Coordinates of C-alpha atoms and ligand atoms in Angstrom, one line a residue:
X1494 CA 52.6 6.2 28.9
X1495 CA 52.5 3.9 25.7
X1496 CA 54.0 0.3 26.7
X1497 CA 55.1 -2.1 23.8
X1498 CA 54.1 -5.4 25.0
X1499 CA 55.5 -8.3 23.4
X1500 CA 54.5 -12.2 22.9
X1501 CA 51.2 -10.7 24.8
X1502 CA 49.1 -14.3 23.3
X1503 CA 51.1 -16.2 25.5
X1504 CA 51.0 -17.1 29.1
X1505 CA 52.7 -14.5 31.2
X1506 CA 52.7 -11.3 28.1
X1507 CA 48.6 -11.6 28.7
X1508 CA 47.9 -11.5 32.1
X1509 CA 50.5 -9.1 32.4
X1510 CA 48.2 -6.6 30.1
X1511 CA 45.3 -7.1 32.4
X1512 CA 47.4 -6.8 35.3
X1513 CA 48.3 -2.9 33.8
X1514 CA 45.5 -2.0 32.5
X1515 CA 43.4 -2.6 35.4
X1516 CA 46.6 -0.8 37.8
X1517 CA 47.1 1.9 35.7
X1518 CA 43.6 3.2 33.6
X1519 CA 45.5 5.9 31.4
X1520 CA 48.2 3.1 30.3
X1521 CA 48.3 3.0 26.1
X1522 CA 49.1 -1.1 25.8
X1523 CA 50.2 -2.0 22.3
X1524 CA 50.7 -5.9 22.0
X1525 CA 53.0 -6.8 19.0
X1526 CA 52.4 -11.2 18.5
X1527 CA 52.8 -12.8 16.0
X1528 CA 50.8 -15.7 17.2
X1529 CA 52.6 -18.5 16.9
X1530 CA 51.1 -22.2 18.6
X1531 CA 52.0 -20.5 22.3
X1532 CA 49.7 -17.2 21.2
X1533 CA 46.1 -16.8 21.2
X1534 CA 43.9 -14.1 20.4
X1535 CA 40.7 -15.4 22.6
X1536 CA 43.2 -15.3 25.6
X1537 CA 43.0 -11.3 24.9
X1538 CA 39.6 -11.3 24.7
X1539 CA 39.2 -9.2 28.6
X1540 CA 40.9 -6.7 27.1
X1541 CA 40.0 -6.3 23.6
X1542 CA 36.8 -3.7 24.5
X1543 CA 39.1 -1.6 26.4
X1544 CA 39.9 1.7 23.9
X1545 CA 43.0 2.0 25.6
X1546 CA 44.3 -1.9 24.3
X1547 CA 45.6 -2.5 20.8
X1548 CA 46.7 -5.4 19.1
X1549 CA 49.3 -6.0 15.9
X1550 CA 50.3 -9.5 14.4
X1551 CA 53.7 -8.9 13.7
X1552 CA 56.7 -11.0 13.6
X1553 CA 59.7 -9.6 16.2
X1554 CA 62.1 -10.5 14.3
X1555 CA 60.5 -8.4 11.0
X1556 CA 62.8 -5.1 10.8
X1557 CA 61.1 -3.3 8.7
X1558 CA 58.2 -4.1 10.2
X1559 CA 58.9 -3.0 13.7
X1560 CA 60.2 0.2 12.8
X1561 CA 57.5 0.8 11.2
X1562 CA 55.7 0.1 13.7
X1563 CA 57.9 2.4 15.9
X1564 CA 57.7 5.1 13.8
X1565 CA 54.0 5.0 13.7
X1566 CA 53.1 4.5 17.7
X1567 CA 56.1 5.7 19.2
X1568 CA 56.2 4.1 22.8
X1569 CA 57.8 5.4 25.5
X1570 CA 58.1 1.4 27.0
X1571 CA 58.7 -1.5 25.9
X1572 CA 58.8 -5.5 27.9
X1573 CA 59.5 -7.7 25.9
X1574 CA 58.0 -11.6 27.0
X1575 CA 58.4 -12.4 23.1
X1576 CA 59.8 -16.0 23.3
X1577 CA 59.7 -19.1 21.9
X1578 CA 59.6 -20.7 25.7
X1579 CA 59.2 -24.7 25.8
X1580 CA 62.3 -26.7 26.2
X1581 CA 61.3 -29.5 25.3
X1582 CA 60.7 -28.1 21.8
X1583 CA 64.4 -26.4 22.4
X1584 CA 65.7 -29.9 22.7
X1585 CA 63.8 -31.3 19.4
X1586 CA 64.6 -27.5 16.8
X1587 CA 66.3 -25.0 18.6
X1588 CA 67.2 -22.9 15.6
X1589 CA 63.6 -21.0 16.5
X1590 CA 64.7 -20.1 20.0
X1591 CA 67.8 -18.3 18.4
X1592 CA 65.9 -16.5 16.4
X1593 CA 63.2 -15.5 18.1
X1594 CA 65.0 -15.3 21.6
X1595 CA 68.2 -13.6 20.5
X1596 CA 67.6 -11.8 17.2
X1597 CA 64.1 -11.2 18.0
X1598 CA 65.7 -8.7 20.8
X1599 CA 68.1 -7.3 18.6
X1600 CA 65.8 -6.2 16.9
X1601 CA 64.0 -4.6 19.9
X1602 CA 66.4 -3.1 20.8
X1603 CA 68.2 -1.7 17.5
X1604 CA 64.1 0.0 16.8
X1605 CA 64.1 1.5 20.9
X1606 CA 68.3 3.3 19.7
X1607 CA 66.6 4.8 16.7
X1608 CA 63.7 6.0 17.6
X1609 CA 64.8 7.1 21.6
X1610 CA 62.4 4.3 23.2
X1611 CA 62.7 5.7 26.9
X1612 CA 62.8 2.1 28.5
X1613 CA 64.0 -1.4 27.4
X1614 CA 62.2 -4.3 29.8
X1615 CA 63.4 -8.1 28.8
X1616 CA 62.2 -10.7 30.3
X1617 CA 64.5 -13.1 31.3
X1618 CA 64.1 -16.6 33.0
X1619 CA 66.6 -18.0 35.9
X1620 CA 67.1 -21.4 33.6
X1621 CA 70.2 -18.5 32.6
X1622 CA 71.8 -20.0 35.6
X1623 CA 71.6 -23.5 34.9
X1624 CA 70.8 -25.5 38.2
X1625 CA 71.8 -26.0 41.6
X1626 CA 72.3 -30.1 43.6
X1627 CA 69.4 -31.5 45.6
X1628 CA 71.7 -32.2 48.5
X1629 CA 72.7 -28.2 48.9
X1630 CA 69.3 -26.9 50.2
X1631 CA 71.7 -23.3 51.3
X1632 CA 72.6 -22.6 48.0
X1633 CA 70.2 -19.9 45.9
X1634 CA 71.0 -17.6 42.6
X1635 CA 71.4 -14.1 43.1
X1636 CA 72.0 -12.0 40.4
X1637 CA 75.5 -12.4 40.9
X1638 CA 76.1 -16.4 40.1
X1639 CA 77.2 -17.0 36.6
X1640 CA 75.2 -17.3 33.5
X1641 CA 75.5 -21.7 32.9
X1642 CA 72.8 -23.2 30.8
X1643 CA 71.4 -26.3 29.6
X1644 CA 68.9 -25.8 27.4
X1645 CA 69.2 -24.4 23.8
X1646 CA 66.0 -22.5 25.1
X1647 CA 67.9 -21.4 28.6
X1648 CA 71.3 -21.2 25.5
X1649 CA 69.0 -18.6 23.9
X1650 CA 67.6 -16.3 26.8
X1651 CA 71.6 -16.2 28.3
X1652 CA 72.9 -14.4 24.6
X1653 CA 70.0 -12.4 24.8
X1654 CA 70.7 -11.2 28.1
X1655 CA 74.0 -10.7 27.3
X1656 CA 73.3 -8.6 24.5
X1657 CA 71.3 -6.6 26.7
X1658 CA 73.8 -5.9 28.8
X1659 CA 76.1 -5.0 25.5
X1660 CA 73.8 -2.2 24.6
X1661 CA 73.3 -1.2 28.3
X1662 CA 76.9 -0.3 28.1
X1663 CA 78.1 0.0 24.6
X1664 CA 75.1 1.7 23.7
X1665 CA 73.8 3.6 26.7
X1666 CA 70.7 1.8 26.0
X1667 CA 68.3 2.5 29.0
X1668 CA 67.3 -1.0 29.7
X1669 CA 65.9 -3.9 32.8
X1670 CA 66.4 -7.2 33.1
X1671 CA 64.6 -9.8 35.3
X1672 CA 65.0 -13.2 35.8
X1673 CA 62.0 -15.2 37.4
X1674 CA 61.4 -18.6 38.5
X1675 CA 58.5 -21.3 37.4
X1676 CA 54.9 -19.1 36.8
X1677 CA 51.6 -21.2 36.5
X1678 CA 48.5 -19.3 36.8
X1679 CA 45.5 -19.0 34.2
X1680 CA 46.3 -18.4 30.3
X1681 CA 49.5 -21.1 30.0
X1682 CA 49.4 -22.7 27.3
X1683 CA 48.6 -27.0 28.2
X1684 CA 52.4 -28.2 27.4
X1685 CA 54.0 -26.8 30.8
X1686 CA 53.8 -29.5 33.8
X1687 CA 50.6 -28.0 35.7
X1688 CA 48.7 -27.4 33.0
X1689 CA 49.3 -30.6 31.3
X1690 CA 48.8 -32.3 34.1
X1691 CA 45.7 -30.5 34.9
X1692 CA 43.9 -31.2 31.5
X1693 CA 45.3 -35.1 31.0
X1694 CA 43.4 -36.0 34.8
X1695 CA 40.0 -34.3 33.2
X1696 CA 40.7 -36.6 30.3
X1697 CA 41.4 -39.6 32.0
X1698 CA 44.4 -39.7 30.1
X1699 CA 47.7 -40.7 32.4
X1700 CA 50.1 -38.3 34.2
X1701 CA 53.5 -37.9 32.6
X1702 CA 56.3 -37.8 34.6
X1703 CA 60.1 -37.1 33.8
X1704 CA 62.4 -39.2 35.4
X1705 CA 62.1 -39.5 39.1
X1706 CA 60.0 -37.1 39.5
X1707 CA 62.1 -35.1 42.1
X1708 CA 62.8 -32.3 39.8
X1709 CA 62.9 -29.2 42.2
X1710 CA 60.8 -25.9 41.1
X1711 CA 60.5 -22.8 42.4
X1712 CA 57.1 -22.1 41.4
X1713 CA 55.7 -18.0 41.6
X1714 CA 51.8 -17.3 40.7
X1715 CA 51.7 -15.6 37.6
X1716 CA 50.0 -12.0 38.9
X1717 CA 52.9 -11.5 41.3
X1718 CA 55.3 -11.7 38.3
X1719 CA 53.4 -8.9 37.1
X1720 CA 53.1 -7.1 39.6
X1721 CA 57.4 -7.0 40.5
X1722 CA 57.7 -6.0 36.6
X1723 CA 55.3 -3.2 36.7
X1724 CA 57.5 -2.4 39.8
X1725 CA 61.0 -2.9 37.8
X1726 CA 59.7 -0.6 35.0
X1727 CA 58.6 2.0 37.9
X1728 CA 61.2 2.2 40.6
X1729 CA 64.1 -0.1 38.8
X1730 CA 67.7 1.1 38.6
X1731 CA 68.7 1.1 34.9
X1732 CA 71.3 -1.3 34.1
X1733 CA 70.2 -3.6 36.9
X1734 CA 69.2 -7.5 37.3
X1735 CA 66.3 -8.1 39.3
X1736 CA 65.6 -11.5 41.1
X1737 CA 62.7 -12.5 41.1
X1738 CA 61.3 -15.7 42.7
X1739 CA 58.6 -16.5 46.2
X1740 CA 60.6 -19.0 48.1
X1741 CA 58.1 -21.9 46.2
X1742 CA 60.2 -24.4 46.0
X1743 CA 58.3 -28.2 45.1
X1744 CA 58.8 -30.9 43.8
X1745 CA 57.1 -32.3 40.6
X1746 CA 55.9 -35.6 42.3
X1747 CA 54.4 -32.8 44.7
X1748 CA 52.9 -30.5 42.7
X1749 CA 51.5 -33.3 40.7
X1750 CA 50.0 -35.2 43.6
X1751 CA 48.4 -31.6 43.9
X1752 CA 46.5 -31.9 41.6
X1753 CA 45.5 -34.8 41.7
X1754 CA 44.4 -34.0 45.1
X1755 CA 42.4 -31.0 44.3
X1756 CA 41.0 -32.3 40.6
X1757 CA 40.1 -35.5 42.1
X1758 CA 41.7 -38.0 39.7
X1759 CA 45.0 -39.0 37.9
X1760 CA 47.1 -41.6 37.2
X1761 CA 50.7 -41.4 37.5
X1762 CA 53.4 -42.9 35.3
X1763 CA 56.5 -42.3 34.8
X1764 CA 58.4 -41.6 31.7
X1765 CA 62.4 -41.2 29.8
X1766 CA 63.8 -37.6 31.4
X1767 CA 64.0 -34.6 30.2
X1768 CA 67.7 -34.6 27.9
X1769 CA 69.8 -32.5 30.2
X1770 CA 66.4 -32.1 32.5
X1771 CA 68.0 -28.7 35.2
X1772 CA 67.9 -30.7 38.7
X1773 CA 66.8 -27.4 41.0
X1774 CA 65.5 -23.9 40.1
X1775 CA 65.9 -21.9 43.1
X1776 CA 65.9 -17.9 43.6
X1777 CA 67.1 -15.6 46.2
X1778 CA 64.4 -12.6 45.8
X1779 CA 67.1 -10.8 47.9
X1780 CA 67.3 -8.0 46.3
X1781 CA 64.1 -6.6 44.8
X1782 CA 62.5 -7.3 48.2
X1783 CA 65.1 -5.3 49.9
X1784 CA 65.4 -2.3 46.1
X1785 CA 61.8 -1.9 45.3
X1786 CA 59.6 -3.5 48.5
X1787 CA 58.4 -6.7 46.3
X1788 CA 57.1 -9.0 48.1
X1789 CA 54.9 -12.4 46.5
X1790 CA 51.1 -12.0 47.7
X1791 CA 49.7 -15.8 46.6
X1792 CA 50.6 -18.5 48.6
X1793 CA 51.4 -22.0 47.0
X1794 CA 47.8 -23.5 47.5
X1795 CA 45.6 -20.4 47.0
X1796 CA 47.5 -19.8 43.5
X1797 CA 47.4 -23.6 42.7
X1798 CA 43.6 -23.6 44.1
X1799 CA 42.8 -20.7 42.4
X1800 CA 44.8 -22.1 38.8
X1801 CA 43.5 -25.7 39.0
X1802 CA 39.5 -23.7 39.6
X1803 CA 40.1 -21.4 36.5
X1804 CA 41.1 -24.1 34.2
X1805 CA 38.1 -26.2 35.0
X1806 CA 36.0 -23.6 34.4
X1807 CA 37.6 -22.8 31.6
X1808 CA 37.2 -26.0 29.3
X1809 CA 36.1 -24.2 26.5
X1810 CA 39.4 -22.4 26.2
X1811 CA 41.7 -25.2 27.2
X1812 CA 40.0 -27.0 24.1
X1813 CA 40.0 -24.6 22.1
X1814 CA 44.1 -24.0 22.3
X1815 CA 44.6 -28.0 21.9
X1816 CA 42.1 -27.9 18.7
X1817 CA 43.6 -25.1 16.8
X1818 CA 40.5 -23.3 16.3
X1819 CA 41.8 -20.3 17.7
X1820 CA 43.4 -20.0 14.7
X1821 CA 39.7 -19.7 13.8
X1822 CA 39.1 -16.9 15.7
X1823 CA 41.7 -15.0 14.5
X1824 CA 40.7 -15.2 11.0
X1825 CA 37.3 -14.7 11.9
X1826 CA 38.1 -11.6 14.5
X1827 CA 40.1 -9.8 11.4
X1828 CA 37.5 -10.3 8.9
X1829 CA 35.5 -8.2 10.9
X1830 CA 37.8 -5.4 11.0
Ligands
NAD1225 P1 54.1 -18.3 25.8 O1 54.6 -19.4 25.1 O2 53.4 -18.6 26.8 O3 54.3 -17.2 24.6 C1 54.8 -16.9 24.4 C2 53.9 -15.5 23.6 O4 55.0 -14.9 22.2 C3 53.4 -16.3 22.4 O5 52.2 -15.9 22.8 C4 54.1 -16.1 21.7 O6 52.7 -15.9 19.9 C5 54.8 -14.5 20.8 N1 56.2 -15.2 20.1 C6 56.7 -16.0 19.7 N2 57.4 -16.3 18.8 C7 57.5 -14.9 18.4 C8 57.5 -13.6 17.4 N3 59.0 -14.0 16.8 N4 57.1 -12.9 17.2 C9 56.3 -11.7 17.9 N5 55.5 -12.9 19.2 C10 56.3 -13.8 18.9 O7 56.0 -17.3 27.2 P2 55.1 -17.8 29.1 O8 55.5 -18.6 29.6 O9 54.6 -16.7 28.4 O10 56.4 -17.0 28.9 C11 56.7 -15.3 28.4 C12 57.9 -15.0 28.8 O11 58.6 -14.7 29.6 C13 59.0 -15.5 27.4 O12 60.4 -15.0 27.5 C14 60.0 -16.5 28.8 O13 61.2 -16.6 28.2 C15 59.9 -15.9 30.3 N6 59.5 -16.7 31.5 C16 58.1 -17.4 31.7 C17 58.8 -17.7 32.5 C18 56.9 -19.5 32.8 O14 56.9 -20.1 33.9 N7 56.5 -19.0 31.5 C19 59.3 -17.8 33.8 C20 60.7 -16.9 33.7 C21 60.6 -16.3 32.6
DAU1226 O1 62.2 -22.1 35.5 C1 61.3 -20.9 35.1 C2 61.2 -21.7 33.1 O2 60.2 -22.7 33.4 C3 60.9 -21.0 32.1 O3 61.8 -20.4 32.0 C4 60.7 -22.3 31.0 O4 59.7 -20.9 30.0 C5 59.6 -22.3 31.9 O5 58.7 -23.0 30.6 C6 59.4 -23.7 33.1 O6 60.6 -24.4 32.6 P1 60.3 -25.7 32.9 O7 61.4 -26.7 32.1 O8 60.7 -25.6 34.5 O9 59.1 -26.5 33.1 P2 58.3 -27.2 32.7 O10 56.5 -26.6 32.7 O11 58.2 -27.6 31.1 O12 58.6 -28.3 33.3 C7 58.5 -28.4 34.7 C8 58.9 -29.2 35.4 O13 58.0 -30.7 35.0 C9 60.6 -29.8 34.7 O14 61.2 -29.8 35.7 C10 59.8 -31.3 33.4 C11 58.9 -31.6 34.3 N1 58.2 -32.3 33.5 C12 57.2 -31.4 32.5 C13 56.4 -31.7 31.6 C14 56.2 -30.8 30.7 C15 57.3 -33.3 33.8 O15 57.8 -34.3 34.3 N2 56.1 -34.0 32.5 C16 55.9 -33.1 31.9 O16 54.7 -33.8 30.9

């Protein structure tokens, strides 16, 4: 079994690679990543010694390059994590989000069709459903909740989902989609809430909470997301969408206060709200639970403690990724080849 993992030098993709190499020692994993600011080869150091792992620097929008790679490597499965993933950046500059998240997905699916790849899996997000009101805790996103996006990021992800569904119906592409809630864990780029707050607390920089801090996210430990995707690849039904989430809703203020407690310091500052800021996300994971038997294994209390400890013990990773030193690492890595 050979799997192409796109975006594998980023947060969830790298965790997925580690997970798959451990769970399936006989699988071959090829990581395809263009190494944007969010992709970091240093993150993949634990995988480089594994003979079943290889890395290719490539942009998923590069049709000719992607076709060459498919022809050469002939993957059985493609799992598409590659994306521009940060909502705030999409508000400042939407264009690259449309290019990578929509057109990049199209190129990968065209390659799957052209070279007869047996399976394509699109890693999507709960943000495609828009948001829920805070005063209706009885409401949750199901797979049939209408798509109703708020940011250029979520609009680009929803567009890609629609394109995947169109390819399934029109070209009989063998594909599945998963829509997951907010992930946290090791190797997340420190522009996202949890690593940013840990990093700022450590450096005695104020912790910037948007608006009133009462926005709710449904947090899932990254390894549980990886396990869910693995299960969907094994047992998921072609053409289906699976929501992934663990009923773990917290408002931002509570998350930040938990971080301050574990790090032992940190001062909150309330800053201007994000434009179009989604109020609440909450996944109903009933389908993946009842049909595939998936349940999250890590509670928020355990996961957040593990995550904070990981960042505190991996200061070098954090400072390198923030300083752009990983680009030097890239040059060094390739100079050796
Ligand atoms: P990330 O920003 O940490 O990583 C994205 C990776 O994609 C990086 O390594 C980057 O270099 C690579 N990439 C970007 N553009 C590329 C291109 N054109 N060609 C090749 N590689 C490219 O993102 P993440 O948080 O790991 O998210 C991964 C996927 O999961 C995304 O599709 C995102 O929409 C989805 N998702 C994320 C979350 C979350 O909480 N982080 C939750 C649900 C779904
Ligand atoms: O729900 C899944 C999505 O979760 C993924 O699809 C996205 O790729 C991922 O980035 C994440 O989106 P969010 O916008 O929810 O994550 P972020 O970490 O940017 O913000 C989480 C919440 O914290 C949100 O309500 C905004 C708030 N926030 C964020 C930052 C960076 C702050 O209050 N202050 C901050 O500095």
